[in-house]
Amino acid sequence: MAPPQGQMRPGRQLAALGLIFAVLYLLVFFAGASGSWQERLEPKLGLDLIGGTRVTLEATTEDGSAPPAASLEQARDIIENRVNSLGVSEAEVVTEGDRNIVVSLPGQNRDLTEIGNAAELRFRKVLKATDGGEPAQPQASPSPSEAAEGGESPAPGDSPSPDPAASPEAEAEASPSAGGEGGMAQPDPSASPDPSPSAGTSPSATPAPDATDDGPADLAAVQAKVGEAAWAAATGLQAPADFSADPSLADTLAPFGELTPAEVRVLPATVQYNVPYVTCDKLLLRQAGSIRDESQQVVACEGLIKYFLDEAKVVGTDVSDASGVVDQTTGQWVVSLNFTGSGQRAWTELTREAFNNTDQECDASALGQDGKCRVAVVLDNEVISSPEIQGVLTGDSQITGDFTGATANELASNLRYGALPLTFEQQEAQSISATLGTEHLRAGLLAAGIGMLLVAVYSFFYYRMLGIVIFLSLILSALLVFGALVVLGRQIGFTLTLAGIAGLIVSLGVAADSFVLYFERLKDEIREGRSPRSAVPRAWIRARRTIISANAITLMAAVVLYIVSVGTVKGFAFALGLATVLDLVVVFLFRHPIMSMLARTKAFLSPRVSGLGRAVKTEDETPIRNPRVKEA
């Protein structure tokens, strides 16, 4: 006999649920899947569950406003290319909010501290060089009594002063295929001790967390801070101040020693170079992009040697390709550069100008051992090498120095994919070991298992046979969620994190709430005198609207939380919303149909079995009628 009009057909609903399961798990096993069957059943886990590295970069602007969305997206593409070029698989590079870029490497612990460097490459001729270390304070003149006892005052020329031209330089030479008139020779390393670790070890300096450039400064404010006397003395210098020759000058210029990197950044290049208190430590801590202007002469450091550099005649956009290779002659790692057509002409002209020392621009302090000018390879704020030019180079060239394979490839990657259009500051760097990630995963699964067990125990205790319906519903919901996580992780890159597991655990409460609503409505109908068979559909009609409303509110809260949140909180909101939607699927396609089928069984009529208590009336008993309600 056909079911009454408006009555739902349990068989069709259960068949629809079976079809959903079939399609979902066909996608799990065959849609974009590879590897063993076990690997195909693995969802994509976040780094807090399997270990890995996460770095958050914040874009900064001069006025503190949010950067253009197009520039942020362009920076994301460049950073993603840089990460992928390191041989990293499954890297995630996403924008977060209106100024953040988050780099995540699940399952891998890598050093990503340099990944957000601007990587602005400039080739500048070295015009002058001086010591960039902490200035030596002048010695006080001896008193007459000390002089009478034979003490001697040191002569000004006796003050130690390192010779910048004698410091060891990183070598850069023409590649074997270059058709130049000569090469770039490496100065003798024994000429003088290295004042600092080689800059070639790392492509760029990594500032201390608490000493970095803290924002833009105003030149007028800097002038007021150092005072009129100090400013007049600094701007009047024609060469680096010699405190041994004029001890009073050390006191006059002392206020410059109190300047922060942000304030040093706005000083004129001549002041940065001539004032000894402007040390290389402060110059290296300037914000990336401080010497970006190609048309200006600038000051930069290599180790503790401070250089006064000419305009940039060759820039990073003139390089068509870069790669880290091993020099067959020396066996050392180098960065091989291929120039564009216009870049090659500019490079050839720059090396000719440096080799011939046109207009005698290079000071004696800047010349190499063979009396030729040097060209500084400047990356962001740091000189990574400054070889002496020993010939005009008309072909591709190399940057060599104290590189390892990792640093050479990293520098080549930054040059190959171009400079970032924005300046970034690292806000957070998180590295989680695989062991800790496994412990987090185990704890999350344990919490989920305990939550499901408590719901099941309560269900069997309070609803007895109906607890089977609740338990099966939870199992089906879990299978749907698991399959959806695998497919979504494979198709859209959704990553399950510890926060996501928390969202799934919270969804258990939402599911349990819908059980209680339905079964309590069923009890009310039976108490009003209806038979179980007629009570089930009426209880469903009364409970359905409330169940939909409750789940809709939870879903809206999850959507709002996903939109306004960042980081792992998004994972919590997504998992909660996903589980809520799938719970509605189980409610409509399994719970109500299976209850309609159970209502026709004799076991359902037994109070001890069904858990409906004394509300259930057997066929031999006269039901207690409510005079205000007509029996269906």
XYZ file of C-alpha atoms in Angstrom:
632
model
C 0.000 0.000 0.000
C 1.349 3.439 -0.880
C 2.238 5.656 2.054
C -0.138 8.473 2.933
C 0.240 11.723 1.038
C 3.052 13.846 2.464
C 4.661 10.920 4.294
C 8.360 10.467 3.526
C 9.549 7.125 2.114
C 12.345 5.729 4.340
C 13.716 3.475 1.604
C 14.276 6.335 -0.808
C 15.977 8.479 1.794
C 18.313 5.679 2.869
C 19.092 4.960 -0.802
C 19.964 8.639 -1.312
C 22.306 8.477 1.703
C 23.918 5.336 0.278
C 24.441 7.110 -3.049
C 26.135 10.049 -1.297
C 28.488 7.649 0.481
C 29.279 5.833 -2.774
C 30.103 9.037 -4.670
C 32.120 10.488 -1.787
C 34.333 7.443 -1.327
C 34.795 6.994 -5.070
C 36.245 10.497 -4.984
C 38.360 9.537 -1.975
C 39.924 6.534 -3.681
C 40.121 7.642 -7.309
C 39.855 11.450 -7.732
C 43.405 12.770 -7.855
C 44.575 9.970 -5.566
C 47.936 8.233 -5.794
C 49.959 5.828 -3.731
C 48.724 2.896 -1.685
C 45.142 2.475 -0.495
C 46.232 3.529 2.970
C 47.820 6.731 1.644
C 44.639 7.550 -0.265
C 42.720 7.537 3.012
C 45.000 10.071 4.692
C 43.572 13.588 5.113
C 45.873 16.560 4.744
C 47.156 17.376 8.216
C 48.435 20.726 9.434
C 51.882 21.334 10.838
C 50.598 21.339 14.426
C 49.636 17.667 13.895
C 52.578 16.364 11.845
C 55.199 19.020 12.604
C 56.601 21.648 10.254
C 57.337 25.348 9.923
C 55.092 28.405 9.734
C 56.249 31.983 9.145
C 53.985 35.043 9.167
C 55.194 38.085 7.227
C 53.585 41.514 7.611
C 53.805 44.085 4.821
C 54.878 47.549 5.984
C 54.409 50.893 4.230
C 55.791 54.364 4.853
C 52.477 55.742 6.143
C 51.412 52.586 7.964
C 48.413 51.971 5.699
C 47.507 48.632 4.166
C 49.347 47.878 0.891
C 47.478 47.539 -2.429
C 45.854 44.137 -2.831
C 47.540 43.646 -6.216
C 50.999 44.230 -4.708
C 50.270 41.815 -1.866
C 49.185 39.129 -4.327
C 52.271 39.726 -6.485
C 54.470 39.373 -3.396
C 52.662 36.128 -2.516
C 53.412 34.715 -5.968
C 57.105 35.639 -5.713
C 57.448 34.164 -2.219
C 55.681 30.983 -3.345
C 58.122 30.640 -6.250
C 61.049 31.176 -3.884
C 59.808 28.483 -1.503
C 59.125 25.997 -4.302
C 62.557 26.619 -5.813
C 64.100 25.306 -2.585
C 62.755 21.860 -3.428
C 59.986 22.098 -0.831
C 56.875 20.045 -1.553
C 53.328 20.906 -0.459
C 54.264 24.422 0.650
C 51.324 26.690 1.406
C 51.704 30.425 0.817
C 48.509 32.375 1.452
C 47.505 35.952 2.136
C 45.877 36.629 5.479
C 43.940 39.811 6.069
C 45.027 42.908 4.151
C 48.754 42.884 4.940
C 49.953 39.411 6.012
C 51.427 36.496 4.076
C 51.646 33.129 5.838
C 54.115 30.468 4.677
C 53.451 26.946 5.980
C 55.504 23.828 5.365
C 53.702 20.848 6.959
C 56.012 17.949 7.727
C 59.217 19.920 7.132
C 61.446 22.035 9.351
C 63.217 24.618 7.200
C 64.844 27.961 7.912
C 62.586 30.543 6.244
C 63.951 33.650 7.942
C 65.250 35.046 4.623
C 62.233 34.176 2.484
C 60.618 37.591 2.940
C 63.690 39.661 2.070
C 63.085 42.256 -0.606
C 66.024 40.854 -2.675
C 66.693 44.144 -4.456
C 69.969 43.632 -6.282
C 72.149 46.621 -7.164
C 75.626 46.796 -8.702
C 77.376 49.944 -7.508
C 80.930 51.174 -7.940
C 82.827 51.597 -4.662
C 83.964 55.238 -4.350
C 85.327 55.263 -0.789
C 85.870 52.852 2.077
C 86.471 53.274 5.788
C 86.205 51.412 9.063
C 82.588 50.866 10.090
C 83.173 49.426 13.540
C 82.708 51.154 16.871
C 84.889 54.282 16.932
C 87.921 54.237 19.196
C 87.679 56.951 21.840
C 90.648 59.405 21.867
C 93.075 59.063 24.738
C 93.280 61.934 27.209
C 96.431 64.095 27.023
C 98.895 63.383 29.875
C 99.288 65.942 32.648
C 102.548 67.958 32.913
C 103.632 65.861 35.873
C 103.146 62.675 33.875
C 105.113 64.188 31.005
C 107.937 65.149 33.402
C 108.108 61.544 34.571
C 108.785 60.437 31.044
C 105.252 59.722 29.832
C 104.728 60.426 26.187
C 101.618 61.518 24.423
C 100.775 59.282 21.480
C 101.058 60.945 18.121
C 97.910 61.234 16.077
C 99.357 59.008 13.411
C 99.867 56.199 15.941
C 96.164 55.573 16.330
C 95.279 52.216 14.818
C 93.098 52.478 11.776
C 92.194 49.522 9.654
C 92.863 49.780 5.948
C 89.605 49.022 4.175
C 91.356 48.362 0.901
C 93.367 45.609 2.528
C 90.395 43.701 3.860
C 89.638 40.371 2.194
C 86.999 40.614 -0.478
C 84.686 38.056 -1.949
C 85.775 37.231 -5.481
C 83.613 37.773 -8.539
C 84.881 36.717 -11.924
C 83.763 36.272 -15.503
C 82.292 32.913 -16.324
C 84.338 30.674 -18.625
C 82.059 31.653 -21.479
C 82.544 35.382 -21.010
C 84.211 37.182 -23.843
C 85.753 39.878 -21.686
C 89.167 41.469 -21.839
C 89.985 40.258 -18.370
C 88.595 38.955 -15.133
C 88.066 39.930 -11.521
C 90.939 38.818 -9.338
C 90.567 37.821 -5.712
C 92.650 39.926 -3.306
C 95.181 38.176 -1.140
C 93.368 36.919 1.966
C 96.481 37.339 4.020
C 96.566 41.099 3.501
C 94.759 41.757 6.757
C 92.626 39.837 9.226
C 88.933 39.647 8.423
C 87.199 42.163 10.671
C 83.989 40.181 10.726
C 82.451 36.969 9.478
C 82.138 36.958 5.724
C 78.994 38.528 4.412
C 78.795 35.868 1.766
C 77.812 33.288 4.327
C 74.284 34.599 4.294
C 72.719 36.618 1.500
C 71.413 39.212 3.910
C 71.782 40.187 7.510
C 69.236 39.027 10.005
C 68.585 41.777 12.536
C 68.148 41.067 16.180
C 64.464 40.971 17.078
C 64.639 43.928 19.432
C 67.003 46.133 17.447
C 65.464 46.420 14.020
C 64.314 49.552 12.223
C 61.102 50.467 14.042
C 59.545 52.717 11.427
C 60.046 55.903 9.418
C 61.761 58.920 10.975
C 61.770 62.596 10.055
C 65.055 64.330 9.138
C 64.063 67.527 10.950
C 63.388 65.532 14.115
C 66.798 63.851 13.784
C 68.504 67.243 13.410
C 66.778 68.489 16.545
C 67.777 65.346 18.424
C 71.516 65.606 17.689
C 71.601 69.390 18.104
C 72.819 72.249 15.926
C 76.489 71.889 16.850
C 76.651 68.166 16.052
C 74.698 68.615 12.828
C 76.901 71.494 11.639
C 80.036 69.495 12.413
C 78.741 66.387 10.632
C 77.641 68.177 7.483
C 80.917 70.089 7.349
C 83.082 66.951 7.248
C 84.813 66.240 3.930
C 86.202 62.894 5.060
C 85.583 60.409 7.905
C 86.186 62.146 11.237
C 89.568 61.400 12.812
C 89.059 61.518 16.575
C 92.766 60.964 17.259
C 93.614 64.180 15.400
C 90.767 66.182 16.945
C 89.586 64.626 20.258
C 86.981 67.356 20.784
C 85.200 66.202 17.636
C 84.300 62.931 19.362
C 82.273 64.801 21.980
C 80.669 67.055 19.386
C 79.467 64.117 17.253
C 78.551 61.906 20.212
C 74.758 62.529 19.841
C 74.858 60.550 16.566
C 75.663 57.492 18.654
C 72.186 57.699 20.196
C 70.360 57.438 16.868
C 68.282 54.366 16.083
C 68.509 52.527 12.735
C 65.266 54.244 11.704
C 66.856 57.656 12.348
C 70.150 56.702 10.709
C 68.155 55.737 7.641
C 67.137 59.363 6.852
C 70.625 60.857 7.220
C 72.363 62.105 4.054
C 74.811 59.564 2.614
C 77.810 61.823 3.323
C 76.848 62.068 6.996
C 76.337 58.299 7.255
C 79.811 57.779 5.807
C 81.806 60.516 7.565
C 80.420 60.156 11.122
C 82.115 57.204 12.876
C 79.197 56.822 15.278
C 77.065 55.663 12.344
C 78.398 52.118 12.496
C 77.822 49.147 10.239
C 75.710 47.539 12.931
C 73.173 50.342 12.606
C 73.386 50.496 8.828
C 72.640 46.791 8.503
C 69.572 47.166 10.729
C 67.922 49.725 8.481
C 64.614 48.656 7.043
C 64.844 46.779 3.754
C 64.570 49.194 0.850
C 66.405 52.024 2.621
C 68.905 52.312 -0.264
C 66.485 51.302 -3.014
C 66.837 54.472 -5.111
C 69.083 53.652 -8.078
C 69.906 57.293 -8.829
C 71.350 58.140 -5.411
C 74.764 57.529 -3.920
C 74.418 55.420 -0.781
C 76.348 53.919 2.116
C 76.421 50.174 2.832
C 78.658 47.736 4.651
C 80.487 44.503 4.014
C 81.304 43.061 7.391
C 82.703 46.021 9.344
C 83.905 47.947 6.302
C 81.743 50.926 5.382
C 81.509 51.822 1.699
C 80.425 55.003 -0.032
C 78.807 53.718 -3.221
C 77.991 55.307 -6.555
C 74.642 55.229 -8.330
C 73.397 51.781 -9.351
C 74.300 51.311 -13.028
C 73.080 47.680 -13.107
C 70.047 46.397 -11.142
C 68.291 43.124 -10.471
C 65.910 43.481 -13.410
C 68.946 43.413 -15.714
C 69.561 39.790 -14.642
C 67.626 37.303 -16.778
C 68.605 34.197 -14.824
C 70.633 33.157 -11.807
C 71.667 29.766 -10.487
C 73.834 28.352 -7.747
C 76.617 26.231 -9.251
C 79.987 24.810 -8.264
C 82.925 26.523 -9.933
C 84.883 23.821 -11.750
C 88.156 25.663 -11.189
C 87.972 26.370 -7.473
C 85.368 23.832 -6.365
C 83.522 26.603 -4.506
C 79.842 27.464 -4.728
C 79.117 30.550 -6.824
C 76.028 32.338 -8.170
C 76.079 32.420 -11.956
C 74.384 35.445 -13.559
C 72.931 35.724 -17.045
C 72.084 39.264 -18.128
C 69.397 40.538 -20.454
C 70.428 42.329 -23.651
C 70.271 45.791 -22.137
C 71.590 44.478 -18.843
C 74.649 43.012 -20.521
C 75.445 46.352 -22.156
C 75.036 48.144 -18.821
C 77.238 45.577 -17.075
C 79.943 45.860 -19.718
C 79.921 49.654 -19.437
C 80.105 49.490 -15.626
C 83.096 47.150 -15.655
C 84.831 49.332 -18.273
C 84.253 52.415 -16.101
C 85.601 50.640 -13.015
C 88.584 49.120 -14.826
C 89.672 52.432 -16.338
C 88.731 54.439 -13.208
C 87.039 57.031 -15.350
C 87.307 60.573 -13.952
C 89.350 59.143 -11.057
C 86.186 58.755 -9.005
C 87.503 55.881 -6.915
C 89.370 57.037 -3.818
C 92.640 55.327 -2.895
C 90.845 53.618 0.002
C 88.446 51.970 -2.443
C 91.010 50.567 -4.871
C 91.912 46.903 -4.923
C 95.398 45.461 -4.629
C 96.059 46.025 -8.309
C 94.901 49.639 -8.189
C 91.564 49.052 -9.929
C 88.109 50.117 -8.791
C 85.791 47.643 -7.183
C 82.114 46.995 -7.860
C 79.897 46.216 -4.880
C 77.131 43.652 -5.264
C 74.444 45.071 -2.957
C 71.474 42.966 -1.859
C 68.898 45.030 0.034
C 71.047 46.920 2.602
C 74.167 44.751 2.585
C 77.203 44.382 0.364
C 77.605 40.667 -0.246
C 80.816 41.021 -2.280
C 82.997 43.819 -3.692
C 85.480 42.401 -6.207
C 88.194 44.386 -7.903
C 87.502 44.769 -11.633
C 90.528 43.554 -13.604
C 89.018 43.706 -17.059
C 86.012 44.708 -19.111
C 83.425 41.933 -18.937
C 81.299 41.396 -22.014
C 79.664 38.107 -21.056
C 77.874 36.391 -18.202
C 79.497 36.655 -14.782
C 79.601 35.056 -11.389
C 79.232 36.224 -7.814
C 81.544 34.220 -5.585
C 82.213 34.350 -1.904
C 81.923 32.190 1.171
C 78.743 30.513 -0.111
C 77.379 27.113 0.760
C 75.075 25.210 -1.565
C 72.047 26.375 0.402
C 72.990 30.075 0.523
C 74.042 30.137 -3.140
C 70.752 28.581 -4.271
C 68.757 30.846 -1.962
C 70.393 33.985 -3.351
C 69.949 32.711 -6.909
C 66.272 32.018 -6.221
C 65.710 35.520 -4.869
C 67.406 37.063 -7.886
C 65.676 34.786 -10.379
C 62.138 35.537 -9.235
C 62.698 39.231 -8.702
C 62.438 41.676 -5.853
C 59.344 41.857 -3.719
C 57.128 44.876 -4.434
C 56.621 45.366 -0.693
C 58.752 45.420 2.429
C 57.966 42.688 4.948
C 58.710 42.182 8.615
C 58.620 38.749 10.177
C 55.918 38.690 12.843
C 55.940 35.037 13.835
C 58.114 32.000 13.170
C 56.918 28.654 14.491
C 58.707 25.337 14.172
C 57.076 22.159 15.485
C 58.850 18.818 15.598
C 57.200 15.742 14.096
C 57.151 14.129 17.547
C 55.231 17.019 19.085
C 52.857 17.046 16.117
C 52.139 13.341 16.593
C 51.399 13.953 20.269
C 48.958 16.728 19.314
C 47.235 14.417 16.826
C 46.978 11.628 19.381
C 45.578 14.021 21.986
C 43.039 15.416 19.519
C 41.822 11.979 18.449
C 41.637 10.889 22.086
C 39.513 13.918 22.953
C 37.209 13.227 19.993
C 36.900 9.576 20.985
C 36.082 10.448 24.599
C 33.451 12.956 23.465
C 31.772 10.423 21.188
C 31.916 7.744 23.897
C 30.259 10.012 26.471
C 27.458 10.863 24.051
C 26.950 7.165 23.270
C 26.910 6.154 26.957
C 24.382 8.858 27.791
C 22.240 7.862 24.809
C 22.078 4.177 25.760
C 21.433 5.022 29.397
C 18.598 7.453 28.728
C 17.091 6.264 25.440
C 18.059 2.551 25.448
C 17.277 1.102 22.011
C 17.100 4.591 20.556
C 20.733 4.931 21.615
C 21.553 2.597 18.692
C 20.068 5.190 16.337
C 22.172 7.909 17.954
C 25.331 5.790 17.848
C 24.840 4.834 14.188
C 24.125 8.464 13.321
C 27.404 9.554 14.904
C 29.301 6.837 13.043
C 27.753 7.864 9.718
C 28.473 11.542 10.415
C 32.086 10.704 11.257
C 32.486 8.735 8.009
C 31.004 11.585 5.979
C 33.245 14.144 7.673
C 36.332 11.970 7.210
C 35.653 11.438 3.524
C 34.959 15.138 3.026
C 38.233 16.056 4.757
C 40.215 13.763 2.462
C 38.545 15.087 -0.705
C 38.714 18.752 0.325
C 42.361 18.423 1.341
C 43.161 16.995 -2.064
C 41.026 19.342 -4.152
C 41.168 22.743 -2.416
C 44.096 22.217 -0.048
C 42.106 22.218 3.201
C 44.416 21.259 6.056
C 43.111 19.695 9.252
C 44.704 21.284 12.294
C 44.310 20.823 16.022
C 41.822 23.709 15.984
C 39.867 21.859 13.284
C 39.663 18.778 15.493
C 38.312 21.039 18.242
C 35.617 22.219 15.826
C 34.649 18.611 15.089
C 34.411 17.855 18.809
C 32.139 20.866 19.330
C 29.935 19.599 16.503
C 29.221 16.479 18.584
C 27.246 18.703 20.926
C 25.247 20.087 18.013
C 24.458 16.554 16.846
C 23.461 15.439 20.350
C 21.179 18.461 20.646
C 19.224 17.417 17.552
C 18.766 13.911 19.037
C 17.337 15.289 22.230
C 14.956 17.605 20.377
C 13.578 14.804 18.221
C 13.212 12.149 20.909
C 11.689 14.492 23.481
C 9.113 15.595 20.924
C 8.407 11.909 20.320
C 7.811 11.378 24.027
C 5.436 14.337 24.118
C 3.380 12.898 21.267
C 3.130 9.488 22.941
C 2.194 11.056 26.279
C -0.654 12.780 24.490
C -2.046 9.363 23.626
C -0.812 8.653 20.132
C 0.537 5.330 18.970
C 4.266 5.152 18.168
C 3.571 4.777 14.457
C 1.589 8.021 14.326
C 3.791 9.773 16.922
C 7.009 9.478 14.883
C 5.956 11.629 11.884
C 4.196 14.174 14.099
C 7.251 14.435 16.379
C 9.431 14.880 13.318
C 7.283 17.754 12.037
C 7.441 19.497 15.418
C 11.193 18.934 15.915
C 12.331 19.555 12.339
C 11.960 23.328 12.418
C 13.832 23.615 15.710
C 16.626 21.325 14.496
C 17.040 23.339 11.295
C 17.028 26.631 13.222
C 19.631 25.433 15.731
C 21.944 24.092 13.012
C 21.461 27.234 10.914
C 22.542 29.430 13.825
C 25.634 27.265 14.364
C 26.408 27.364 10.653
C 26.050 31.155 10.478
C 28.313 31.547 13.493
C 30.904 29.331 11.794
C 30.700 31.361 8.563
C 31.089 34.680 10.370
C 33.985 33.318 12.416
C 35.658 32.048 9.252
C 35.340 35.426 7.537
C 36.642 37.593 10.380
C 39.281 35.249 11.805
C 42.830 34.442 10.731
C 45.190 31.504 11.119
C 44.116 28.294 12.772
C 40.817 29.799 13.942
C 39.682 29.586 10.325
C 40.288 25.838 10.506
C 38.099 25.611 13.606
C 35.265 27.525 11.909
C 35.510 25.507 8.677
C 35.477 22.153 10.481
C 32.529 23.212 12.659
C 30.534 24.398 9.648
C 31.340 21.264 7.636
C 30.311 18.929 10.457
C 27.087 20.895 11.004
C 26.065 20.606 7.352
C 26.780 16.878 7.262
C 24.866 16.391 10.511
C 21.783 17.831 8.784
C 22.299 15.339 5.961
C 22.333 12.461 8.447
C 19.291 13.839 10.294
C 17.155 13.981 7.143
C 18.435 10.922 5.296
C 19.036 8.480 8.155
C 17.672 9.423 11.558
C 14.082 10.171 10.619
C 13.779 7.322 8.060
C 15.221 4.748 10.473
C 12.868 5.946 13.211
C 9.900 5.509 10.848
C 10.987 1.929 10.221
C 11.554 1.161 13.918
C 8.098 2.512 14.792
C 6.607 -0.482 12.976
C 8.457 -3.052 15.098
C 7.177 -4.692 18.283
C 10.383 -3.902 20.166
C 9.700 -0.216 19.767
C 6.476 -0.632 21.762
C 8.294 -1.925 24.838
C 9.125 0.877 27.330
C 12.188 -0.986 28.577
C 13.573 -1.443 25.078
C 12.648 1.841 23.433
C 13.565 4.058 26.362
C 10.335 6.026 25.989
C 9.255 5.026 29.499
C 5.598 4.815 30.517
C 4.662 7.067 27.657
C 4.379 4.041 25.364
C 1.048 2.209 25.325
C 0.781 -1.287 23.963
C -2.063 -2.338 21.700
C -3.857 -4.035 24.643
C -3.811 -0.887 26.787
C -6.147 2.035 26.514
C -4.087 5.161 25.781
C -4.436 8.165 28.001
C -6.116 10.760 25.851
C -5.769 14.439 26.085
C -9.242 15.855 25.428
C -7.756 18.865 23.709
C -5.857 16.780 21.121
C -7.473 14.595 18.485
C -5.721 11.327 17.761
C -4.208 11.083 14.332
